[in-house]
Coordinates of C-alpha atoms and ligand atoms in Angstrom, one line a residue:
X57 CA -116.8 -69.7 15.7
X58 CA -118.3 -73.0 14.3
X59 CA -116.9 -75.7 12.3
X60 CA -115.0 -74.7 8.4
X61 CA -117.1 -76.4 5.5
X62 CA -114.2 -77.9 3.7
X63 CA -114.5 -76.1 0.5
X64 CA -111.2 -76.6 -0.9
X65 CA -109.3 -73.6 -3.0
X66 CA -105.8 -72.9 -4.7
X67 CA -103.5 -74.9 -7.1
X68 CA -104.5 -78.4 -7.4
X69 CA -101.4 -80.8 -6.0
X70 CA -102.3 -83.7 -8.7
X71 CA -101.5 -82.2 -11.2
X72 CA -98.5 -79.9 -9.5
X73 CA -96.5 -77.3 -8.4
X74 CA -93.3 -75.2 -9.6
X75 CA -90.9 -75.9 -7.0
X76 CA -89.9 -72.9 -5.9
X77 CA -93.7 -72.2 -5.4
X78 CA -93.0 -73.3 -1.9
X79 CA -89.6 -72.0 0.0
X80 CA -88.2 -73.0 2.8
X81 CA -90.0 -72.8 5.6
X82 CA -93.3 -71.6 4.3
X83 CA -96.9 -73.5 3.2
X84 CA -99.4 -73.1 1.0
X85 CA -103.1 -73.8 0.9
X86 CA -104.0 -76.4 -2.5
X87 CA -106.6 -79.1 -3.1
X88 CA -106.8 -83.1 -3.5
X89 CA -110.4 -83.1 -5.6
X90 CA -112.4 -82.6 -2.4
X91 CA -109.7 -82.7 0.3
X92 CA -108.1 -79.0 1.5
X93 CA -104.9 -79.9 1.3
X94 CA -101.8 -78.1 3.1
X95 CA -98.3 -78.4 1.5
X96 CA -95.5 -77.6 3.7
X97 CA -91.4 -77.6 3.3
X98 CA -88.8 -76.9 5.5
X99 CA -85.6 -77.8 3.6
X100 CA -85.6 -80.1 1.5
X101 CA -87.5 -82.0 3.2
X102 CA -92.1 -81.8 2.2
X103 CA -95.1 -82.7 3.5
X104 CA -99.0 -83.0 2.8
X105 CA -101.6 -82.8 5.6
X106 CA -105.0 -82.4 5.7
X107 CA -105.4 -78.2 5.8
X108 CA -108.9 -78.2 8.3
X109 CA -107.7 -78.0 12.2
X110 CA -110.0 -81.9 13.2
X111 CA -110.6 -78.9 16.1
X112 CA -113.0 -76.2 14.8
X113 CA -111.7 -76.0 11.1
X114 CA -109.6 -73.5 12.0
X115 CA -106.8 -72.8 8.5
X116 CA -103.8 -74.3 9.2
X117 CA -102.1 -72.2 6.8
X118 CA -102.8 -69.0 8.5
X119 CA -101.2 -70.8 11.8
X120 CA -96.8 -70.9 12.1
X121 CA -95.2 -73.7 11.7
X122 CA -92.5 -74.8 13.7
X123 CA -89.8 -77.5 13.2
X124 CA -91.8 -80.7 11.4
X125 CA -95.4 -79.5 12.9
X126 CA -98.0 -77.0 12.3
X127 CA -100.0 -74.1 14.9
X128 CA -103.2 -73.8 14.6
X129 CA -104.4 -70.1 14.5
X130 CA -107.2 -70.1 16.0
X131 CA -106.6 -72.5 19.4
X132 CA -103.6 -73.3 19.3
X133 CA -103.9 -77.1 18.4
X134 CA -100.6 -78.7 17.0
X135 CA -99.7 -81.3 14.4
X136 CA -97.1 -83.4 13.0
X137 CA -96.5 -82.1 9.8
X138 CA -95.2 -86.0 8.6
X139 CA -98.1 -88.3 10.3
X140 CA -101.0 -85.1 10.6
X141 CA -101.0 -86.7 14.2
X142 CA -102.6 -84.2 17.1
X143 CA -100.3 -83.4 18.6
X144 CA -101.5 -80.7 20.8
X145 CA -104.7 -80.6 22.0
X146 CA -107.6 -79.0 21.4
X147 CA -107.1 -80.7 18.7
X148 CA -107.5 -84.8 19.7
X149 CA -108.1 -85.8 15.8
X150 CA -105.4 -86.5 13.7
X151 CA -105.9 -85.0 10.0
X152 CA -105.1 -87.1 6.4
X153 CA -101.7 -87.3 5.6
X154 CA -100.5 -87.9 1.6
X155 CA -97.1 -88.6 0.0
X156 CA -95.3 -85.7 -2.0
X157 CA -92.6 -86.2 -4.7
X158 CA -90.1 -84.2 -6.1
X159 CA -89.4 -84.4 -10.0
X160 CA -88.8 -82.3 -12.7
X161 CA -88.4 -79.2 -10.2
X162 CA -92.1 -80.1 -9.7
X163 CA -93.7 -81.2 -6.4
X164 CA -96.7 -83.6 -6.9
X165 CA -98.8 -84.9 -3.7
X166 CA -99.8 -88.7 -4.1
X167 CA -100.7 -91.4 -2.6
X168 CA -102.7 -90.5 1.2
X169 CA -101.2 -92.2 3.6
X170 CA -103.4 -94.6 5.8
X171 CA -103.9 -93.9 9.3
X172 CA -102.6 -96.9 11.8
X173 CA -105.7 -99.2 12.1
X174 CA -106.9 -99.2 15.7
X175 CA -106.7 -102.0 17.8
X176 CA -108.5 -104.3 19.4
X177 CA -107.7 -103.1 23.4
X178 CA -110.5 -104.1 25.4
X179 CA -109.8 -107.6 26.3
X180 CA -106.0 -107.7 26.3
X181 CA -103.8 -108.5 29.0
X182 CA -102.4 -105.7 30.8
X183 CA -98.4 -106.1 30.1
X184 CA -95.9 -106.7 32.8
X185 CA -95.8 -103.2 35.7
X186 CA -98.2 -101.6 33.9
X187 CA -101.4 -100.2 36.4
X188 CA -104.2 -103.2 35.9
X189 CA -106.8 -100.4 36.3
X190 CA -107.0 -96.8 36.1
X191 CA -109.5 -94.7 37.8
X192 CA -110.7 -91.2 36.5
X193 CA -112.3 -89.8 38.7
X194 CA -114.4 -87.0 36.7
X195 CA -115.9 -86.7 32.8
X196 CA -114.6 -83.7 31.6
X197 CA -112.0 -82.1 29.1
X198 CA -108.8 -83.3 32.0
X199 CA -110.6 -86.5 32.7
X200 CA -111.2 -87.1 29.5
X201 CA -108.6 -86.4 27.4
X202 CA -106.4 -88.8 30.3
X203 CA -108.6 -91.5 28.8
X204 CA -108.3 -91.3 25.3
X205 CA -104.4 -90.6 25.7
X206 CA -104.4 -94.4 28.2
X207 CA -105.5 -96.1 24.3
X208 CA -103.8 -93.5 22.0
X209 CA -100.1 -95.5 24.1
X210 CA -101.8 -99.1 23.9
X211 CA -102.4 -99.0 27.2
X212 CA -104.1 -102.5 27.9
X213 CA -105.9 -102.6 31.2
X214 CA -108.9 -101.8 32.8
X215 CA -109.4 -97.7 32.4
X216 CA -113.1 -96.7 34.2
X217 CA -114.1 -92.9 33.9
X218 CA -116.3 -92.1 36.9
X219 CA -118.3 -88.7 36.1
X220 CA -121.8 -87.6 38.5
X221 CA -122.8 -86.0 35.5
X222 CA -125.8 -87.4 33.9
X223 CA -124.0 -87.0 30.0
X224 CA -120.7 -88.1 28.4
X225 CA -118.2 -85.3 28.2
X226 CA -119.3 -82.8 26.3
X227 CA -117.5 -79.7 24.7
X228 CA -118.3 -77.6 27.6
X229 CA -116.7 -73.8 26.2
X230 CA -119.3 -74.6 23.3
X231 CA -122.2 -74.2 25.8
X232 CA -122.2 -70.5 26.6
X233 CA -121.2 -69.6 23.0
X234 CA -122.7 -71.4 19.5
X235 CA -124.7 -74.3 21.1
X236 CA -126.5 -71.6 24.0
X237 CA -126.3 -69.0 21.1
X238 CA -128.6 -71.8 19.2
X239 CA -125.3 -72.0 16.2
X240 CA -124.5 -75.3 16.9
X241 CA -126.6 -78.4 16.3
X242 CA -127.0 -81.2 19.0
X243 CA -124.0 -83.5 18.0
X244 CA -121.3 -81.0 18.4
X245 CA -121.6 -81.1 21.8
X246 CA -120.1 -84.5 22.7
X247 CA -116.6 -85.0 22.7
X248 CA -116.8 -88.3 21.2
X249 CA -119.7 -90.6 20.1
X250 CA -121.5 -92.8 22.9
X251 CA -120.1 -95.2 21.2
X252 CA -116.1 -94.8 21.4
X253 CA -116.0 -95.6 25.5
X254 CA -117.4 -99.2 24.4
X255 CA -115.0 -99.5 21.4
X256 CA -111.7 -98.4 22.8
X257 CA -113.1 -100.2 26.9
X258 CA -112.9 -97.3 28.6
X259 CA -116.0 -98.5 30.7
X260 CA -117.8 -94.8 31.8
X261 CA -120.2 -94.8 34.3
X262 CA -122.5 -91.5 34.6
X263 CA -124.3 -90.6 36.9
X264 CA -121.4 -92.1 39.6
X265 CA -120.6 -89.9 42.7
X266 CA -117.6 -90.8 44.2
X267 CA -117.9 -89.9 48.0
X268 CA -114.2 -90.8 49.3
X269 CA -111.3 -91.8 47.9
X270 CA -109.0 -94.0 50.3
X271 CA -105.2 -93.1 49.5
X272 CA -103.7 -96.1 51.5
X273 CA -105.9 -99.1 50.4
X274 CA -106.6 -97.3 47.4
X275 CA -110.3 -97.8 46.5
X276 CA -112.8 -95.4 45.5
X277 CA -116.2 -95.1 47.2
X278 CA -119.3 -94.1 45.4
X279 CA -122.3 -93.4 46.5
X280 CA -124.9 -95.8 47.5
X281 CA -121.8 -97.6 49.7
X282 CA -119.6 -99.6 47.1
X283 CA -116.3 -99.1 46.2
X284 CA -113.5 -99.3 43.6
X285 CA -110.3 -100.4 44.0
X286 CA -107.3 -99.0 41.5
X287 CA -103.9 -99.5 41.1
X288 CA -103.4 -95.9 40.0
X289 CA -106.4 -93.0 39.5
X290 CA -106.1 -89.7 38.3
X291 CA -108.3 -86.3 40.3
X292 CA -109.9 -84.5 37.7
X293 CA -113.5 -83.2 39.4
X294 CA -113.1 -79.6 38.0
X295 CA -115.0 -76.6 39.6
X296 CA -118.4 -75.1 40.0
X297 CA -120.0 -72.2 39.6
X298 CA -119.5 -70.5 43.0
X299 CA -123.5 -69.9 44.6
X300 CA -124.5 -66.7 45.5
X301 CA -125.1 -66.3 49.4
X302 CA -127.9 -62.9 48.8
X303 CA -132.0 -63.3 49.9
X304 CA -133.0 -65.2 47.3
X305 CA -131.0 -66.8 45.2
X306 CA -132.7 -70.6 45.4
X307 CA -134.8 -69.1 43.2
X308 CA -135.7 -71.0 39.8
X309 CA -134.5 -67.7 38.7
X310 CA -131.3 -68.1 39.3
X311 CA -129.1 -70.5 36.9
X312 CA -125.3 -71.0 36.7
X313 CA -123.7 -72.9 33.8
X314 CA -121.4 -75.4 34.0
X315 CA -122.7 -79.1 32.9
X316 CA -124.6 -79.1 29.2
X317 CA -128.0 -79.9 32.3
X318 CA -127.6 -76.3 32.9
X319 CA -126.9 -75.4 28.8
X320 CA -130.6 -76.7 28.1
X321 CA -132.2 -75.0 31.5
X322 CA -131.1 -72.3 30.3
X323 CA -132.0 -72.6 26.8
X324 CA -135.4 -74.4 27.7
X325 CA -135.8 -70.6 29.4
X326 CA -134.6 -68.1 27.5
X327 CA -137.7 -69.4 24.6
X328 CA -139.9 -67.4 26.4
X329 CA -137.5 -64.5 28.9
X330 CA -138.2 -61.3 26.6
X331 CA -135.3 -59.6 30.0
X332 CA -132.6 -62.0 30.7
X333 CA -129.9 -60.3 33.7
X334 CA -126.7 -61.8 34.1
X335 CA -124.8 -61.0 37.1
X336 CA -120.9 -61.7 36.8
X337 CA -118.3 -59.5 34.2
X338 CA -116.4 -62.9 34.1
X339 CA -116.0 -64.6 30.8
X340 CA -118.5 -67.6 31.0
X341 CA -121.5 -64.4 32.1
X342 CA -119.7 -62.0 29.0
X343 CA -119.7 -65.1 26.4
X344 CA -123.9 -65.7 28.1
X345 CA -124.9 -62.8 27.0
X346 CA -123.4 -61.7 23.8
X347 CA -125.5 -65.6 22.9
X348 CA -128.5 -65.0 24.7
X349 CA -128.4 -61.3 22.5
X350 CA -128.0 -63.1 19.4
X351 CA -131.2 -64.7 20.6
X352 CA -132.5 -61.4 20.2
X353 CA -133.2 -60.9 23.8
X354 CA -132.9 -57.4 26.7
X355 CA -129.8 -58.7 28.4
X356 CA -128.1 -56.4 31.7
X357 CA -125.1 -57.1 33.4
X358 CA -124.3 -56.3 36.9
X359 CA -120.8 -56.8 38.2
X360 CA -118.8 -55.0 40.7
X361 CA -116.0 -53.9 38.9
X362 CA -114.8 -51.1 37.0
X363 CA -114.3 -52.0 34.1
X364 CA -115.5 -55.7 33.0
X365 CA -112.8 -57.9 32.5
X366 CA -109.7 -55.4 33.9
X367 CA -108.3 -57.5 36.3
X368 CA -106.9 -60.4 33.4
X369 CA -106.8 -58.5 30.0
X370 CA -106.2 -54.8 31.7
X371 CA -108.2 -51.8 30.8
X372 CA -107.4 -51.5 27.6
X373 CA -109.6 -54.2 26.5
X374 CA -112.0 -54.4 29.2
X375 CA -113.2 -50.8 27.9
X376 CA -113.5 -52.7 24.2
X377 CA -114.6 -55.5 26.1
X378 CA -117.6 -52.8 27.7
X379 CA -117.8 -51.1 24.2
X380 CA -118.0 -54.7 22.1
X381 CA -121.2 -55.5 24.1
X382 CA -123.1 -52.7 24.4
X383 CA -122.8 -52.5 20.7
X384 CA -124.5 -55.4 20.7
X385 CA -127.5 -53.9 23.1
X386 CA -126.0 -55.1 26.1
X387 CA -126.5 -52.6 29.7
X388 CA -123.6 -52.9 32.2
X389 CA -124.7 -51.9 35.2
X390 CA -120.8 -51.6 36.4
X391 CA -119.7 -51.1 40.1
X392 CA -123.1 -52.8 41.7
X393 CA -123.8 -55.9 42.8
X394 CA -127.3 -58.0 43.2
X395 CA -128.5 -57.5 46.9
X396 CA -131.4 -59.9 46.2
X397 CA -133.9 -61.8 44.0
X398 CA -137.3 -61.5 44.4
X399 CA -139.7 -63.2 41.9
X400 CA -138.5 -61.2 38.9
X401 CA -137.3 -58.6 40.6
X402 CA -133.5 -58.4 41.1
X403 CA -132.8 -55.4 43.8
X404 CA -129.3 -54.1 43.4
X405 CA -126.7 -52.2 46.0
X406 CA -127.4 -49.0 44.7
X407 CA -130.6 -49.0 45.9
X408 CA -131.5 -49.8 41.7
X409 CA -133.9 -52.9 41.4
X410 CA -133.8 -55.0 37.6
X411 CA -136.6 -57.1 36.7
X412 CA -135.9 -60.0 34.5
X413 CA -138.3 -63.5 33.9
X414 CA -134.8 -65.2 33.9
X415 CA -130.8 -64.2 36.1
X416 CA -128.0 -66.6 35.3
X417 CA -125.0 -66.2 37.7
X418 CA -121.9 -65.8 36.4
X419 CA -119.4 -64.9 39.9
X420 CA -116.7 -67.8 38.8
X421 CA -116.3 -70.8 39.9
X422 CA -114.9 -72.8 42.7
X423 CA -112.4 -76.0 42.4
X424 CA -114.5 -79.3 43.6
X425 CA -111.0 -80.3 46.2
X426 CA -113.3 -82.0 48.5
X427 CA -112.1 -85.4 48.0
X428 CA -109.0 -84.4 48.1
X429 CA -109.4 -82.9 51.4
X430 CA -110.6 -85.8 52.5
X431 CA -108.7 -87.8 51.4
X432 CA -105.6 -86.0 53.0
X433 CA -104.0 -84.8 49.8
X434 CA -102.2 -81.2 49.8
X435 CA -104.2 -78.5 49.3
X436 CA -103.6 -74.9 48.7
X437 CA -106.3 -73.3 46.5
X438 CA -106.2 -75.9 44.5
X439 CA -104.7 -79.9 45.1
X440 CA -101.2 -79.0 44.6
X441 CA -99.2 -81.3 42.2
X442 CA -95.6 -81.7 41.4
X443 CA -94.2 -80.4 38.5
X444 CA -95.4 -84.8 36.7
X445 CA -99.1 -83.1 37.8
X446 CA -98.7 -86.3 40.6
X447 CA -100.3 -85.4 44.7
X448 CA -98.7 -85.6 47.3
X449 CA -100.4 -89.2 47.9
X450 CA -98.5 -91.7 45.4
X451 CA -100.4 -92.8 42.5
X452 CA -102.8 -90.0 43.0
X453 CA -102.4 -87.5 39.8
X454 CA -104.5 -84.9 39.1
X455 CA -105.2 -82.4 36.6
X456 CA -107.6 -79.4 34.9
X457 CA -109.4 -76.5 36.4
X458 CA -108.3 -78.5 40.9
X459 CA -104.7 -78.6 39.9
X460 CA -101.9 -76.4 40.9
X461 CA -98.2 -77.0 39.3
X462 CA -95.0 -75.7 39.5
X463 CA -95.6 -73.0 36.1
X464 CA -91.3 -73.6 34.5
X465 CA -93.2 -70.0 32.4
X466 CA -94.2 -67.5 35.2
X467 CA -92.3 -69.9 37.9
X468 CA -95.7 -69.7 40.5
X469 CA -97.4 -72.1 41.2
X470 CA -100.4 -71.2 39.5
X471 CA -103.8 -73.1 38.9
X472 CA -106.0 -72.3 36.1
X473 CA -108.9 -72.7 34.9
X474 CA -108.6 -72.8 30.5
X475 CA -110.4 -76.0 28.6
X476 CA -106.9 -76.4 26.5
X477 CA -105.0 -76.5 29.4
X478 CA -106.9 -79.6 31.4
X479 CA -107.1 -82.0 27.8
X480 CA -103.1 -81.2 27.7
X481 CA -102.5 -82.2 31.9
X482 CA -105.5 -85.0 31.6
X483 CA -102.3 -85.8 28.7
X484 CA -99.6 -85.4 30.4
X485 CA -101.2 -87.1 33.6
X486 CA -102.0 -90.4 31.0
X487 CA -98.3 -90.8 30.7
X488 CA -97.3 -90.4 34.3
X489 CA -100.3 -93.3 35.4
X490 CA -98.4 -95.0 32.9
X491 CA -95.0 -94.9 34.9
X492 CA -93.3 -92.1 31.8
X493 CA -91.9 -89.5 34.4
X494 CA -93.0 -86.4 31.9
X495 CA -93.1 -82.7 33.1
X496 CA -96.4 -80.4 32.6
X497 CA -94.7 -78.0 30.9
X498 CA -97.0 -76.3 28.3
X499 CA -97.5 -72.3 27.8
X500 CA -101.4 -71.7 29.5
X501 CA -103.4 -71.1 26.4
X502 CA -107.0 -69.6 26.5
X503 CA -109.9 -68.5 24.4
X504 CA -112.7 -66.7 24.5
X505 CA -115.3 -65.7 22.4
X506 CA -118.0 -62.7 22.4
X507 CA -120.1 -62.2 19.0
X508 CA -117.9 -62.7 16.0
X509 CA -114.3 -61.6 17.9
X510 CA -111.7 -63.7 19.8
X511 CA -109.9 -63.0 22.3
X512 CA -106.1 -65.1 22.7
X513 CA -104.4 -65.4 26.0
X514 CA -100.9 -67.0 26.2
X515 CA -99.1 -67.7 29.6
X516 CA -100.0 -66.7 33.3
X517 CA -99.6 -63.0 34.2
X518 CA -101.0 -62.6 37.3
X519 CA -99.3 -59.2 38.1
X520 CA -97.2 -57.3 35.5
X521 CA -95.9 -54.2 35.9
X522 CA -95.4 -53.2 32.7
X523 CA -98.4 -53.0 29.2
X524 CA -96.9 -52.6 26.3
X525 CA -99.8 -52.4 23.3
X526 CA -99.2 -53.1 19.6
X527 CA -101.4 -52.6 17.3
X528 CA -105.2 -50.6 17.8
X529 CA -107.7 -52.9 20.9
X530 CA -111.6 -50.7 19.1
X531 CA -110.1 -51.9 16.1
X532 CA -110.1 -55.7 17.1
X533 CA -106.5 -55.6 15.8
X534 CA -104.0 -55.4 18.8
X535 CA -101.4 -57.7 20.6
X536 CA -101.3 -56.4 24.6
X537 CA -97.7 -58.0 26.3
X538 CA -97.7 -58.3 29.7
X539 CA -94.6 -58.0 31.8
X540 CA -93.2 -58.1 35.2
X541 CA -89.4 -57.2 35.7
X542 CA -89.4 -57.1 32.4
X543 CA -89.9 -60.3 31.2
X544 CA -93.0 -61.3 28.7
X545 CA -95.5 -63.5 31.4
X546 CA -98.6 -63.2 29.0
X547 CA -99.9 -62.0 25.7
X548 CA -102.9 -62.1 24.9
X549 CA -104.4 -60.7 20.8
X550 CA -107.2 -60.0 18.7
X551 CA -106.6 -61.0 15.3
X552 CA -103.2 -61.5 15.3
X553 CA -103.0 -65.7 15.6
X554 CA -99.0 -65.8 13.7
X555 CA -98.3 -63.4 16.3
X556 CA -99.7 -65.3 19.5
X557 CA -98.1 -68.2 18.1
X558 CA -94.9 -66.4 17.8
X559 CA -95.0 -65.3 21.5
X560 CA -95.8 -68.9 23.0
X561 CA -92.9 -70.4 20.9
X562 CA -90.7 -68.3 22.5
X563 CA -92.4 -68.8 26.1
X564 CA -91.7 -72.4 25.9
X565 CA -88.2 -71.7 24.2
X566 CA -87.6 -69.0 26.9
X567 CA -88.4 -71.2 29.5
X568 CA -86.3 -74.4 27.6
X569 CA -83.1 -72.0 28.0
X570 CA -83.3 -71.3 31.3
X571 CA -83.7 -74.6 32.5
X572 CA -80.5 -75.7 30.2
X573 CA -78.6 -73.0 31.9
X574 CA -79.7 -74.0 35.8
X575 CA -79.1 -77.7 34.9
X576 CA -75.3 -78.1 35.7
X577 CA -73.3 -79.3 32.8
Ligands
LIG620 C1 -119.6 -72.9 29.2 C2 -118.3 -72.5 29.8 C3 -117.4 -72.0 29.0 C4 -116.4 -71.8 28.8 N1 -115.6 -71.6 28.0 C5 -114.1 -71.6 27.3 C6 -113.0 -70.9 26.8 O1 -114.3 -70.8 25.9 N2 -111.7 -71.1 26.9 C7 -110.9 -71.8 28.0 O2 -110.3 -71.9 27.9 N3 -112.4 -72.3 29.0 C8 -113.3 -72.3 29.0 N4 -113.9 -72.6 30.2 C9 -113.6 -73.7 30.9 C10 -112.9 -75.4 30.7 O3 -113.9 -75.5 31.1 C11 -112.2 -75.5 31.4 O4 -111.2 -75.2 32.7 C12 -112.5 -77.4 31.7 O5 -113.7 -77.5 31.0 C13 -112.1 -77.9 33.0 O6 -112.4 -79.8 33.1 P1 -111.8 -80.0 33.9 O7 -111.8 -81.5 33.4 O8 -111.1 -79.8 35.4 O9 -113.1 -80.0 34.8 P2 -114.7 -79.8 34.4 O10 -114.9 -80.5 32.1 O11 -115.6 -79.8 35.2 O12 -114.8 -81.9 34.8 C14 -115.4 -82.2 36.3 C15 -116.3 -83.5 35.6 O13 -115.7 -84.1 37.1 C16 -117.2 -84.8 37.2 N5 -117.1 -84.7 38.4 C17 -116.9 -84.2 40.0 N6 -116.9 -84.3 41.4 C18 -117.3 -85.6 40.6 C19 -117.6 -86.5 42.1 N7 -117.3 -86.1 43.1 N8 -117.5 -88.0 41.5 C20 -117.9 -88.5 40.0 N9 -117.6 -87.1 39.4 C21 -117.5 -85.5 39.9 C22 -117.4 -83.3 36.8 O14 -119.3 -84.0 36.7 C23 -117.4 -83.4 35.5 O15 -117.8 -84.8 34.8 C24 -116.3 -72.4 30.0 C25 -116.1 -73.2 30.8 C26 -117.3 -72.9 31.0 C27 -118.6 -73.7 32.0
LIG621 S1 -109.8 -74.9 15.3 FE1 -107.9 -74.9 15.2 S2 -107.4 -75.2 17.4 FE2 -109.8 -74.9 17.3

């Protein structure tokens, strides 16, 4: 799924449309010149904003209007209808906004509203009570979103982002999808151009490994021996691929995928590879399989489970995913694992063997918690955070793949590995780094893309006792509800975007009403 080309359709909104064409609570797509514009009505209020999502170009008119906001059908970003501002990740940039006039029974979209001018912040002093320096460890989804949010909130102090990656923050989900398949240009990969960091006074230090945190003296130690003082700290070190511990696993044939450099290495090897073995039927493993099929490479997937993705999505989606990949020529070796790698020979536990020019392991990740452990932060299969994403050390916050937080929807303490959750946590953590005391309450969301089929998932259900299916999974038109004790914990969908968005809103409201019932008075 790539950025959509702007090809505006619908009425010319400058010449006006009859007001009756836009009933209350509805949206319609039209245009002003070459700009695609979304017109929306809430009671007697009318809004006009850009119709194309600033994330990957999703058509907002096919999304869901919720009060004075609209949610994108593709990956659930949310925009203000009043201002065009991106309210929820994964969109990080606003869409344009126009004025609407109502006269003679018609609606006219008129002048484009000015976007608020970015302020020059780099040299201004922090205001009283604000931390002077915020250090962010990690240049991934969470770290980036936090830095951006801090500046968006007009934080004037110093922001230092430390990343042991050589690349500035990248659109990691693209690395197993369009970019790996060869369908996305290089410009799509960085989250922002390099100039963004200097322009916004964000000191991005790449190739910088943090080796220790001293939460008492408020310092981080860097490889090479230097130290950096902080007033508040965000730990966003993400996760790293699990390394296989089979004989031969250290060989050059075996690659993993987390960083842009990893992705480039796979692409380089794929240029001459005829056959690839993917170890593991994880989301990343299967997305890699799909992308390499797009490069017309023979792909075999070896995985211990009976059905891919069954543990997370259930047997029906598991069977569908398998059939989908088989339709595209992937050969599965399920209920099997690799026992050793020797040159281009991969021995299987079942006794068979496969030959491959390249092996990619996608057998899951584990959170990078070493720094937190060394700093004495409370851990439990991740770094424990409270509802405000603060760790057991005051002033040290956590976000993204390493964070385990009290999820109000499932009522459990959970850790997830989702792009959108990492970004939204980074944004909430940013507010709390500034002392705002905002609880992290977003309903978890992830998407995965296999060929032209997107799978969206809202909520979190580690276990369920009932699974209901609306529609037909094999026909790629379905909504699955994962329930426990009669309560919907999660919803997966294929091409039922509005229903998926409605389920998200219902989960948010369900939790709101439960917490208000629990609040005395
Ligand atoms: C190929 C791929 C595809 C994916 N596709 C999807 C998808 O389709 N949908 C979805 O929901 N999720 C997807 N994910 C998961 C998603 O990318 C992660 O959930 C998200 O990146 C987590 O963000 P994060 O900020 O916690 O960690 P990361 O993005 O991993 O960032 C961690 C950062 O910390 C830095 N770091 C770590 N240790 C140190 C240290 N000691 N010193 C300095 N820096 C350090 C790293 O270099 C990195 O910059 C995908 C992941 C991968 C790898
Ligand atoms: S395209 Fe709109 S959220 Fe991704």
